[in-house]
mmCIF file of C-alpha atoms in Angstrom:
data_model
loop_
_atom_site.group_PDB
_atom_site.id
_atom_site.type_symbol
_atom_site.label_atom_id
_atom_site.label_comp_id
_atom_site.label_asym_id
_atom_site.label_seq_id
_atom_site.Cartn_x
_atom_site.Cartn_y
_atom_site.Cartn_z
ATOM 1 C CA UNK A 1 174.850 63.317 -183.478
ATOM 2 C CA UNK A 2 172.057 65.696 -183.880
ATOM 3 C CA UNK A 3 172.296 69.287 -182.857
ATOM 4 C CA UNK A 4 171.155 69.288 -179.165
ATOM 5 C CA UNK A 5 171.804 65.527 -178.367
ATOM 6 C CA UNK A 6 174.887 67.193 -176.219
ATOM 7 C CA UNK A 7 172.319 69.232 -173.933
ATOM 8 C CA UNK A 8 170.332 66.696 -172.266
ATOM 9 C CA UNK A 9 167.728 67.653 -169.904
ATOM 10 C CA UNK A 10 167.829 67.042 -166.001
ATOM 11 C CA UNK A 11 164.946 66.463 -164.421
ATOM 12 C CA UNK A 12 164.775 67.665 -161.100
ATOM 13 C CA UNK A 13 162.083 66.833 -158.201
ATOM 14 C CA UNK A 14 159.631 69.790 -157.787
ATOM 15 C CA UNK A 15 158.518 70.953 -154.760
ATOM 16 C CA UNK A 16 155.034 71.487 -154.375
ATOM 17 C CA UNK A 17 154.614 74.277 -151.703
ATOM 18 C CA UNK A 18 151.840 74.954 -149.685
ATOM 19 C CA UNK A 19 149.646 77.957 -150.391
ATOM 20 C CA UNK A 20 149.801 81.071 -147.781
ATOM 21 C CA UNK A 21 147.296 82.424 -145.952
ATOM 22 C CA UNK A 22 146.050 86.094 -147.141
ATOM 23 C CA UNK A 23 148.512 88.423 -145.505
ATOM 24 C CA UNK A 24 146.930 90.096 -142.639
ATOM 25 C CA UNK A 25 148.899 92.738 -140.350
ATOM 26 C CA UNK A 26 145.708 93.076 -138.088
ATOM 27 C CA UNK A 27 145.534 91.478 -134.842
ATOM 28 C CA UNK A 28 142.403 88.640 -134.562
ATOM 29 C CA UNK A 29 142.847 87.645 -131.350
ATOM 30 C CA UNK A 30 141.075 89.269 -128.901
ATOM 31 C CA UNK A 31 143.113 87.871 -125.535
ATOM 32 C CA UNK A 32 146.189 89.150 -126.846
ATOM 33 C CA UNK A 33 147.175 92.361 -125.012
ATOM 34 C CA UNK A 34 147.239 95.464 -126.310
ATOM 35 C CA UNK A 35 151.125 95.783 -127.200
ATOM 36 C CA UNK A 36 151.434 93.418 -129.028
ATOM 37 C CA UNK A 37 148.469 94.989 -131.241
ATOM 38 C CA UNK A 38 150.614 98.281 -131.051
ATOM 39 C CA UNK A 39 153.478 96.064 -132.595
ATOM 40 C CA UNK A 40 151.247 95.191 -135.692
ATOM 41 C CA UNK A 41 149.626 98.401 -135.875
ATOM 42 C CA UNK A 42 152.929 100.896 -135.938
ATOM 43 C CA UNK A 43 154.881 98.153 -137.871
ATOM 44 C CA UNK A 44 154.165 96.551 -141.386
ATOM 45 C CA UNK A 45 154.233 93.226 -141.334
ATOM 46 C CA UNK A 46 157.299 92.537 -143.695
ATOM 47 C CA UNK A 47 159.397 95.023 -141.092
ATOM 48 C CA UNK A 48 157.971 92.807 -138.175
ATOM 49 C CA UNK A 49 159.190 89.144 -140.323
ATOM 50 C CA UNK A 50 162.121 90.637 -141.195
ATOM 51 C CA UNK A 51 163.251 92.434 -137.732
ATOM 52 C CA UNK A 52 162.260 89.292 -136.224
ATOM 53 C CA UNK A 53 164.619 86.795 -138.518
ATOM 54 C CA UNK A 54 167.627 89.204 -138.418
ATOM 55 C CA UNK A 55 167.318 89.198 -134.362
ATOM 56 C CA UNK A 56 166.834 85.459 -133.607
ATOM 57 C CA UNK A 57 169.859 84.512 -131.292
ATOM 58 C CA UNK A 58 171.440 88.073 -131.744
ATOM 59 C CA UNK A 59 171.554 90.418 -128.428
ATOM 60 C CA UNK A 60 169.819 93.646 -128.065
ATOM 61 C CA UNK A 61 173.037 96.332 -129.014
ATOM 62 C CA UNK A 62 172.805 99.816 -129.243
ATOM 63 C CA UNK A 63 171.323 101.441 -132.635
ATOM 64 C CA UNK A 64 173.751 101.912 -134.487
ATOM 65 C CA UNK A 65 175.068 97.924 -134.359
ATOM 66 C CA UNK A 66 172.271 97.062 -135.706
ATOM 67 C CA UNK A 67 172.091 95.947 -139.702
ATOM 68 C CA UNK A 68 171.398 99.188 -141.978
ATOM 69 C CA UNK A 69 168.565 97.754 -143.571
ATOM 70 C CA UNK A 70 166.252 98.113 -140.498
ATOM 71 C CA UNK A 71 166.461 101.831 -140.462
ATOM 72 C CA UNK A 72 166.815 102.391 -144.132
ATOM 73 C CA UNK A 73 164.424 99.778 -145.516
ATOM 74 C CA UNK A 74 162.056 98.919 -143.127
ATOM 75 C CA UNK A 75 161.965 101.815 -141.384
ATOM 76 C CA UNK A 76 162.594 101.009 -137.609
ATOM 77 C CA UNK A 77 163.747 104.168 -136.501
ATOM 78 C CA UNK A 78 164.993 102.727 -132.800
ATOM 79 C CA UNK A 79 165.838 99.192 -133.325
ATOM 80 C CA UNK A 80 167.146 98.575 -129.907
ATOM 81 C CA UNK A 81 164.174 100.038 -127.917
ATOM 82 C CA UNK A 82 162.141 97.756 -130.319
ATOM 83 C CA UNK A 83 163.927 95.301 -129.628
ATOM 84 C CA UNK A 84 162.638 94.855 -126.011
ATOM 85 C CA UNK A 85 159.933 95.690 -127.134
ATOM 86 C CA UNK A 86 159.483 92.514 -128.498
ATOM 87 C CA UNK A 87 161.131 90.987 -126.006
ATOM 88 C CA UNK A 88 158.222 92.225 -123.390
ATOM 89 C CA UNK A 89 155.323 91.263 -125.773
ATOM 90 C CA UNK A 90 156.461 87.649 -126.049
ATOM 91 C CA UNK A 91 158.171 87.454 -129.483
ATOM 92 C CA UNK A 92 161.805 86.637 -128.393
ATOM 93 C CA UNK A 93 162.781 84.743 -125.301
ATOM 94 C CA UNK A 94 166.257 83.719 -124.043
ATOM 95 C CA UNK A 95 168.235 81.665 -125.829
ATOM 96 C CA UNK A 96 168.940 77.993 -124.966
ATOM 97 C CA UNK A 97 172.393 76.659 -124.319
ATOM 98 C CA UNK A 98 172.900 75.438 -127.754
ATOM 99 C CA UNK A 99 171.905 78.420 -129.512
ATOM 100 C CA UNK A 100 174.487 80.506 -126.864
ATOM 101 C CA UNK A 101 177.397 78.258 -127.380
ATOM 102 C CA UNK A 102 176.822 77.979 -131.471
ATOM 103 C CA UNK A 103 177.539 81.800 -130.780
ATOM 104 C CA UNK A 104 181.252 81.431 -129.514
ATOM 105 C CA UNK A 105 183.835 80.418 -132.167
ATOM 106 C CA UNK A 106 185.589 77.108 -131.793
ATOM 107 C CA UNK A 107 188.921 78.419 -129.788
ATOM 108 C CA UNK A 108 186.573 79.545 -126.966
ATOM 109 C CA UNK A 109 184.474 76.592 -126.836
ATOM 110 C CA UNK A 110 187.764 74.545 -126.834
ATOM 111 C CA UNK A 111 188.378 76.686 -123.863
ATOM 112 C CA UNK A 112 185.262 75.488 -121.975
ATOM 113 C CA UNK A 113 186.225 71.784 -122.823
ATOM 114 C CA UNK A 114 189.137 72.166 -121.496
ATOM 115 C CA UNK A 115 188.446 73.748 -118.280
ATOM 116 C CA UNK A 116 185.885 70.848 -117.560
ATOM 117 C CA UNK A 117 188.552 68.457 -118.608
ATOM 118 C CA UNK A 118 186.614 67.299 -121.688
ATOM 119 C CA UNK A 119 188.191 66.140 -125.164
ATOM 120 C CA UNK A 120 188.562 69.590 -127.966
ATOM 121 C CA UNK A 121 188.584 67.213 -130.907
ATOM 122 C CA UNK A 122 185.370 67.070 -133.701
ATOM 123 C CA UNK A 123 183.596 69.325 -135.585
ATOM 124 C CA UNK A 124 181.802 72.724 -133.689
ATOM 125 C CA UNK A 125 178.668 70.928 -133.428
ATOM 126 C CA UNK A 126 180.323 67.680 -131.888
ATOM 127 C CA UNK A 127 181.521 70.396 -129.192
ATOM 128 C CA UNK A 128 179.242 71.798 -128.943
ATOM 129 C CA UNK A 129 177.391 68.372 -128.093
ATOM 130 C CA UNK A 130 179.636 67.626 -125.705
ATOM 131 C CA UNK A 131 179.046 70.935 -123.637
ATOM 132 C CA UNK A 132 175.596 70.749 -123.645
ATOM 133 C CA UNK A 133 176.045 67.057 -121.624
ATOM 134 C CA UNK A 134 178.476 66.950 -120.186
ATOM 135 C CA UNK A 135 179.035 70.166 -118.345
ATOM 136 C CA UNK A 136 177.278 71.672 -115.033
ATOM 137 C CA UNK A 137 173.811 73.207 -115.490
ATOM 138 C CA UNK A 138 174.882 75.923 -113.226
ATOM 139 C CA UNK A 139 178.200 76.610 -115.880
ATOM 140 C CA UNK A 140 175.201 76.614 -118.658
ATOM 141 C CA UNK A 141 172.614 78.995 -116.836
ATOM 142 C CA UNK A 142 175.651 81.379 -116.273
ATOM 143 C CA UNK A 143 176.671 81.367 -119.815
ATOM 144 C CA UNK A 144 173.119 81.809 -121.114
ATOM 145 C CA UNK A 145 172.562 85.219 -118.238
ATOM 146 C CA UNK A 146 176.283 86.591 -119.022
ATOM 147 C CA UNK A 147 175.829 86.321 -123.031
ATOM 148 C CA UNK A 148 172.068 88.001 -123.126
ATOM 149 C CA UNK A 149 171.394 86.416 -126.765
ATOM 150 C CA UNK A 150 167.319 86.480 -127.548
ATOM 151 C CA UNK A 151 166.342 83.798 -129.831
ATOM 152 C CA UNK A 152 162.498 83.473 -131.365
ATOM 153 C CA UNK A 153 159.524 81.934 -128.942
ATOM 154 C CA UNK A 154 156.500 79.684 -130.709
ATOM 155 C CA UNK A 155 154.855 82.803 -131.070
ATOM 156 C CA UNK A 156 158.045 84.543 -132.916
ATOM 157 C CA UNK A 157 158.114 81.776 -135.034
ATOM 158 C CA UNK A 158 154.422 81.632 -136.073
ATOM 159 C CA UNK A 159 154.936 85.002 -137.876
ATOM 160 C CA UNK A 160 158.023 84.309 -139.128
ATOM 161 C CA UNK A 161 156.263 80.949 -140.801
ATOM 162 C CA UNK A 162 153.600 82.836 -141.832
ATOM 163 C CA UNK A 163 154.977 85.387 -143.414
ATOM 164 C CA UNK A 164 158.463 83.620 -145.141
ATOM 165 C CA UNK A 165 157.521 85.051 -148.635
ATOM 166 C CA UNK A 166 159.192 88.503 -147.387
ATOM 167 C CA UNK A 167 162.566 87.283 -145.951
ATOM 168 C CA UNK A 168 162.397 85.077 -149.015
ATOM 169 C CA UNK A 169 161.810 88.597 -151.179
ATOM 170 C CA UNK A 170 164.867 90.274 -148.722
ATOM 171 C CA UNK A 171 167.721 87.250 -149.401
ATOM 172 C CA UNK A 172 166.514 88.639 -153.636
ATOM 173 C CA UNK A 173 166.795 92.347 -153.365
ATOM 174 C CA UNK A 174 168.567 92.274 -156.898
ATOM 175 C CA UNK A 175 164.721 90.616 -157.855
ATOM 176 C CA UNK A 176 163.475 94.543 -156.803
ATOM 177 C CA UNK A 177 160.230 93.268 -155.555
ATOM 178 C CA UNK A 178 158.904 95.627 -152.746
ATOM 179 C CA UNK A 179 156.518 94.093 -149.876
ATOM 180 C CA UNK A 180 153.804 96.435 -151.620
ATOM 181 C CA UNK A 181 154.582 94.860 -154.268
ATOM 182 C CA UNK A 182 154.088 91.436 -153.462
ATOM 183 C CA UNK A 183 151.380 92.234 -151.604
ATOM 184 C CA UNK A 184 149.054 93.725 -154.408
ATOM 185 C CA UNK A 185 149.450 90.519 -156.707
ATOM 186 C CA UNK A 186 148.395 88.311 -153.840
ATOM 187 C CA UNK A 187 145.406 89.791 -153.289
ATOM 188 C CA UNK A 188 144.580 89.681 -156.745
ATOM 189 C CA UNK A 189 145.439 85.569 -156.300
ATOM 190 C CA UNK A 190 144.445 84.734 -153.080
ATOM 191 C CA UNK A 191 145.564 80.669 -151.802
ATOM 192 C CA UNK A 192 148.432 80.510 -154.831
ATOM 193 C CA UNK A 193 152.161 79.665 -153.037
ATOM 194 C CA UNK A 194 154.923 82.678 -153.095
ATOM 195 C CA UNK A 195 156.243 81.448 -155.294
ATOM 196 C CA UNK A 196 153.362 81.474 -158.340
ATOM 197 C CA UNK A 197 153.037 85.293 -157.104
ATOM 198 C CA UNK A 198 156.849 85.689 -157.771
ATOM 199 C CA UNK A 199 156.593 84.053 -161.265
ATOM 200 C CA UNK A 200 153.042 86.398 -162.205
ATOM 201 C CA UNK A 201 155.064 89.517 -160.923
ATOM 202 C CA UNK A 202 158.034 88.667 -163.198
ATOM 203 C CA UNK A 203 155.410 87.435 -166.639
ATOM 204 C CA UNK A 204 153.904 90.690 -165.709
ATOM 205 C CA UNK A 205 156.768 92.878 -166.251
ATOM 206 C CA UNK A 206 158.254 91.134 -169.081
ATOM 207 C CA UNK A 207 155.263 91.747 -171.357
ATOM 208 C CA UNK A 208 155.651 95.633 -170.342
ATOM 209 C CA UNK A 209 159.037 95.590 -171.432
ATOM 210 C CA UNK A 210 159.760 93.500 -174.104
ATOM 211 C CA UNK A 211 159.058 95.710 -176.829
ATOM 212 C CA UNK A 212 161.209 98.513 -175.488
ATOM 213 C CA UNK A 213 164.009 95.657 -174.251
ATOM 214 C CA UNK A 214 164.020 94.631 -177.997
ATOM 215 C CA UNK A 215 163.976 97.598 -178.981
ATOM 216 C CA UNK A 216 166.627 99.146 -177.506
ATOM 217 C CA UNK A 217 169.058 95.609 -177.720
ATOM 218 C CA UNK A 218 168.669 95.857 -173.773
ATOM 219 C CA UNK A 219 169.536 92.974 -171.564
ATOM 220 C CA UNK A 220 166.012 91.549 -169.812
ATOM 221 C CA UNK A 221 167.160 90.565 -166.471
ATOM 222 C CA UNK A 222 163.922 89.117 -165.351
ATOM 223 C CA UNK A 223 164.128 86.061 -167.394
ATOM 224 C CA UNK A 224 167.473 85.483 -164.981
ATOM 225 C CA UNK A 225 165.203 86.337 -161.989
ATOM 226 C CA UNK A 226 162.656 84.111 -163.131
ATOM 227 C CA UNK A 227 165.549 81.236 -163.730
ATOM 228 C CA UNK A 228 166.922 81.805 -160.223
ATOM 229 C CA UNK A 229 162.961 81.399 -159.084
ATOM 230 C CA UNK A 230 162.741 78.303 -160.486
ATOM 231 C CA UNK A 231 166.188 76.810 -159.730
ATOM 232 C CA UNK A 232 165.720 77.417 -155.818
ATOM 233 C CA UNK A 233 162.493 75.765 -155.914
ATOM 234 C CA UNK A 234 164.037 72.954 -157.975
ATOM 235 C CA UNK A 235 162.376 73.152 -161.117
ATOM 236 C CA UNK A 236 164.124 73.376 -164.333
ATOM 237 C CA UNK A 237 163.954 76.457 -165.616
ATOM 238 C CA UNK A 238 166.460 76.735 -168.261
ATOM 239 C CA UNK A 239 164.102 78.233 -170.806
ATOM 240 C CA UNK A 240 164.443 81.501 -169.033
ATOM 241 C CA UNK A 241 168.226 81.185 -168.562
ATOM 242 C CA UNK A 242 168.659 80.289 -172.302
ATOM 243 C CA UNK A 243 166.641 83.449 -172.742
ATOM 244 C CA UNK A 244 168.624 85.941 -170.442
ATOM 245 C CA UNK A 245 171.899 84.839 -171.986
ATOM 246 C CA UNK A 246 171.010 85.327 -175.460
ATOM 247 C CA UNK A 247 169.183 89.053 -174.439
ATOM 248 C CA UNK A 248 173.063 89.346 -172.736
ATOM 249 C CA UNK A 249 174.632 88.406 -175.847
ATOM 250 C CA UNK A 250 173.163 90.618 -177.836
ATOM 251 C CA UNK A 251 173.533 93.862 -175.596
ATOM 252 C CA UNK A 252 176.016 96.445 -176.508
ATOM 253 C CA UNK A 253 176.808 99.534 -174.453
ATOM 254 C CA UNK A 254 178.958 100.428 -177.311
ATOM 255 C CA UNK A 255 175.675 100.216 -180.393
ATOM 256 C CA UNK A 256 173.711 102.031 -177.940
ATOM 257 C CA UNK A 257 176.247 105.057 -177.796
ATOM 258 C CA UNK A 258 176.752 105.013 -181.081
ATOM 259 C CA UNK A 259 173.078 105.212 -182.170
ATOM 260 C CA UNK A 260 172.657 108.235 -179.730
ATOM 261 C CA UNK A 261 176.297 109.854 -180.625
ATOM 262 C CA UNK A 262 174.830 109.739 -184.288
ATOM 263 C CA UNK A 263 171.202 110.680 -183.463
ATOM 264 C CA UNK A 264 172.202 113.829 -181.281
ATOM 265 C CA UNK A 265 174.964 114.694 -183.906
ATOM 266 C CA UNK A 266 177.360 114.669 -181.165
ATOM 267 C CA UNK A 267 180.148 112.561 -183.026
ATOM 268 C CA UNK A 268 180.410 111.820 -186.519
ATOM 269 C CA UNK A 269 180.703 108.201 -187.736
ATOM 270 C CA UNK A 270 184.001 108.318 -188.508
ATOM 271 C CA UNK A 271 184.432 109.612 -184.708
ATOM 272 C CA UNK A 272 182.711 106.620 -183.607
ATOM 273 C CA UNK A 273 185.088 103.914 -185.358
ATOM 274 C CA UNK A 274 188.211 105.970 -184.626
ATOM 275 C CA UNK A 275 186.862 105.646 -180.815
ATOM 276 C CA UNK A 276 185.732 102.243 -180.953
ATOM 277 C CA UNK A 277 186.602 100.303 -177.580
ATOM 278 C CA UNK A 278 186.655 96.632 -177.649
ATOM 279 C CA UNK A 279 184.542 95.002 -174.517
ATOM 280 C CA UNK A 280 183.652 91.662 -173.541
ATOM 281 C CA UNK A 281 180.997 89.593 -173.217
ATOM 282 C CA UNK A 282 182.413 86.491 -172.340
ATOM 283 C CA UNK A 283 183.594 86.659 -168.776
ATOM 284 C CA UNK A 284 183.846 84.068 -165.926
ATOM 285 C CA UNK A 285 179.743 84.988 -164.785
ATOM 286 C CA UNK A 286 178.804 84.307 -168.470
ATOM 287 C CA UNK A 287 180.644 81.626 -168.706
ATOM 288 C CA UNK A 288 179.055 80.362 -165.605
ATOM 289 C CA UNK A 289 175.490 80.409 -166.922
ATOM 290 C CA UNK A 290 176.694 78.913 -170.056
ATOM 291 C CA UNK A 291 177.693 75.563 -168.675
ATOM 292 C CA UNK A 292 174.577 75.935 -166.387
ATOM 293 C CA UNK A 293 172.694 76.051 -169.626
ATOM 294 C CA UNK A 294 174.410 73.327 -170.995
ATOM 295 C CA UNK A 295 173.982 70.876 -167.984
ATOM 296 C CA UNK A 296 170.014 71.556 -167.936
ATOM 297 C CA UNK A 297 168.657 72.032 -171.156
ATOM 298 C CA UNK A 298 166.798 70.063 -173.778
ATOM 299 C CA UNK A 299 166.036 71.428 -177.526
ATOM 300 C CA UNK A 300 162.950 72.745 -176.096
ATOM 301 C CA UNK A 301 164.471 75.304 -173.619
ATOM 302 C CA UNK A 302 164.882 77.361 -176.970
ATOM 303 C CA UNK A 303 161.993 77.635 -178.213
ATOM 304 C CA UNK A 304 161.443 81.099 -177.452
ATOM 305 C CA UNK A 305 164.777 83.020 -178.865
ATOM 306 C CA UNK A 306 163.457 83.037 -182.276
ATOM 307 C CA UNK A 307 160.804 85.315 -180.933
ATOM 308 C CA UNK A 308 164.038 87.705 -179.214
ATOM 309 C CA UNK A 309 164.067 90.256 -182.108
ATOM 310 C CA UNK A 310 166.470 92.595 -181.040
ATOM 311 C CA UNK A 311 167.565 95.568 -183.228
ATOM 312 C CA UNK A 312 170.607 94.261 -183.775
ATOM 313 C CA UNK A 313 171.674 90.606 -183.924
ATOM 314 C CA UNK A 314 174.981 90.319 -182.779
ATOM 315 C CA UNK A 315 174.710 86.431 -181.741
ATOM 316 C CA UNK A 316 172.453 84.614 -184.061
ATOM 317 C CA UNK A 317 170.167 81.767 -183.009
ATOM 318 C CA UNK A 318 173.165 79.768 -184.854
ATOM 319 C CA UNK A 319 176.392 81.564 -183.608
ATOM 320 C CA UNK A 320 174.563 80.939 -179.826
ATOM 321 C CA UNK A 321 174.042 77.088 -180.678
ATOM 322 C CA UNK A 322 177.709 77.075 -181.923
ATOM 323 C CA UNK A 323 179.510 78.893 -178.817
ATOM 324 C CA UNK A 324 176.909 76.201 -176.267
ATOM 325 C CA UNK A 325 178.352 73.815 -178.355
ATOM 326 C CA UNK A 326 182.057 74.687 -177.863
ATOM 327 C CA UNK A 327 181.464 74.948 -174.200
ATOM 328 C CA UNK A 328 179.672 72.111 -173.796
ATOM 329 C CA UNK A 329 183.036 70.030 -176.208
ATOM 330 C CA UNK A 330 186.108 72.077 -175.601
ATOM 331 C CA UNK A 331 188.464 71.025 -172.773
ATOM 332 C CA UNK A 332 189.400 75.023 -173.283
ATOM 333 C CA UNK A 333 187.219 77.239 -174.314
ATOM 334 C CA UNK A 334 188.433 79.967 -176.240
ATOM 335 C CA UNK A 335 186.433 82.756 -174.605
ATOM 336 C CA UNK A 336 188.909 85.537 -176.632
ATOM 337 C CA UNK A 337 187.684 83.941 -180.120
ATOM 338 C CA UNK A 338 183.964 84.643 -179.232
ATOM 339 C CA UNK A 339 185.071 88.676 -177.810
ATOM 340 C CA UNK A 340 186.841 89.553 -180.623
ATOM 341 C CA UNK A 341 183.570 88.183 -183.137
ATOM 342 C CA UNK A 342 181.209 90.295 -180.619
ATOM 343 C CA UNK A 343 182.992 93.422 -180.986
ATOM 344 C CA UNK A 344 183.978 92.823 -185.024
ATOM 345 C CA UNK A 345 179.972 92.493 -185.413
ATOM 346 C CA UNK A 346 179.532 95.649 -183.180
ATOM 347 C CA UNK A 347 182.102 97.627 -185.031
ATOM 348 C CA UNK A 348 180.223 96.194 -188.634
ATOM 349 C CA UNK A 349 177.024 97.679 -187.223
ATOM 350 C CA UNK A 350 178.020 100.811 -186.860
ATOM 351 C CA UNK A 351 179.620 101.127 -190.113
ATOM 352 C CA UNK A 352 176.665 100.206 -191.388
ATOM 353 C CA UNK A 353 174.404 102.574 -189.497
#
């Protein structure tokens, strides 16, 4: 059995997405009144989206209920008075029955079913169902005034369509891609999908840092960003997690002390061994990734670790193969074995620096 006949590839259907219009906070429209220009002009777009998403079948509460990041992040200073704000200019309306009753939990909808004389059993949504016909419209109009929940109108949704790419950006905070951000690579690429801007962000700040990342035996988290992009857009992008693991692998807290304890003469060598610290590297989220690896990738997802020349090797292109191997054969895999050969080749480099 040849080397990589264990890791077969998966091909996954790709998703071809539509390209999105050239962001455009100004208001074209010249029937639309002048509020709802004030909305566009005091508010950045992404603040708008986002507000907007968070808000859909939520009621209007006082400030300080609402979620942090609409003060901190987006800057929305009095999130309940814009709230009705956006209420008045069209952007929310009332919420329907079905998004009012989705807002009760189960025990209080049973409540309702049973007051009407209706059956409790099924699922939320089956309940939920069951409300909807076979209860008085009166009962339903009550609920809907009492509860006060706002969900999004056409014209609500039309920006929140439009402008997906920066909810899409908020659910990836970790990805650190500001709206400004985002919005200064898609004007350079006008017409390409969110997702080719996302990628050319990412390419963009690997080639800045790869020298340095090498350099420094620094994990390069954007090749895990880049693996998440492709994975929710179901592509396989297992070159990129092949190359974050083995950037992980080869990252030690402990080397990078120990080159500045030496550098700075703030510890002698023999300081350094004496306070040697065993880590690990193989924990339960590595792990994870492994087998993800494993389950996705072809001989060709490795094609770029030969280029990864960190400082120090710790895992070799062959020790990685081996412990991908072992996961990919072992009922148990002996996660202890691989620590204790990361930290007996961290402890040899600094013996040897």
């Amino acid at each position: 059995m040849g080397l990589f006949d264990y890791l077969k590839k998966k091909d996954a259907p790709k998703t071809k997405l539509p390209p999105i219009p050239e962001i455009n906070t100004k208001q074209s429209n010249k029937s639309e009144n002048n509020t709802t220009k004030n909305v566009n002009q005091n508010v950045p777009i992404e603040a708008l989206t986002i507000f907007l998403w968070c808000s859909d079948g939520q009621p209007i509460k006082y400030d300080n209920e609402y979620v942090g990041y609409i003060k901190y992040q987006y800057n929305i200073t009095n999130p309940s008075a814009f709230h009705k704000r956006l209420i008045t200019e069209g952007y929310l309306q009332k919420a329907d029955i079905e998004t009012t009753l989705k807002s009760f939990l189960v025990p209080t909808l049973k409540e309702y079913c049973e007051r009407f004389e209706l059956k409790k059993t099924g699922k939320k949504a089956d309940i939920i169902k069951r409300l909807i016909q076979e209860t008085p419209i009166d009962f339903q109009n009550k609920l809907i005034e009492e509860t006060s929940l706002y969900s999004l109108s056409l014209k609500g949704k039309a920006i929140i369509d439009k402008n997906y790419q920066f909810i899409y950006l908020h659910k990836h905070s970790r990805w650190c891609i500001s709206p400004d951000d985002y919005k200064k690579e898609s004007r350079k690429n006008p017409g390409l999908a969110y997702p080719e801007i996302i990628r050319n962000i990412f390419f963009k700040r690997i080639n800045q840092s790869i020298s340095e990342s090498l350099n420094e035996n620094n994990v390069i988290p954007e090749y895990l960003s880049l693996y998440e992009l492709y994975k929710d857009q179901r592509e396989n992008g297992s070159r990129y997690l092949a190359n974050y693991l083995y950037s992980h692998l080869n990252y030690s807290y402990q080397l990078s002390r120990a080159y500045d304890d030496l550098s700075y003469n703030w510890k002698t060598k023999r300081e350094i061994i004496e306070d040697f610290e065993e880590t690990s590297v193989i924990y339960p989220g590595t792990i994870k990734y492994l087998n993800e690896l494993v389950d996705i990738a072809s001989e060709e997802s490795f094609s770029d670790i030969d280029q990864l020349q960190f400082k120090y090797i710790i895992f070799s292109k062959k020790d990685y193969m081996q412990l991908l191997y072992e996961i990919s054969t072992y009922d148990v895999f002996d996660s202890k074995k691989w620590n204790d050969f990361y930290n007996k080749k961290c402890l040899d480099f600094i013996k040897r620096m």
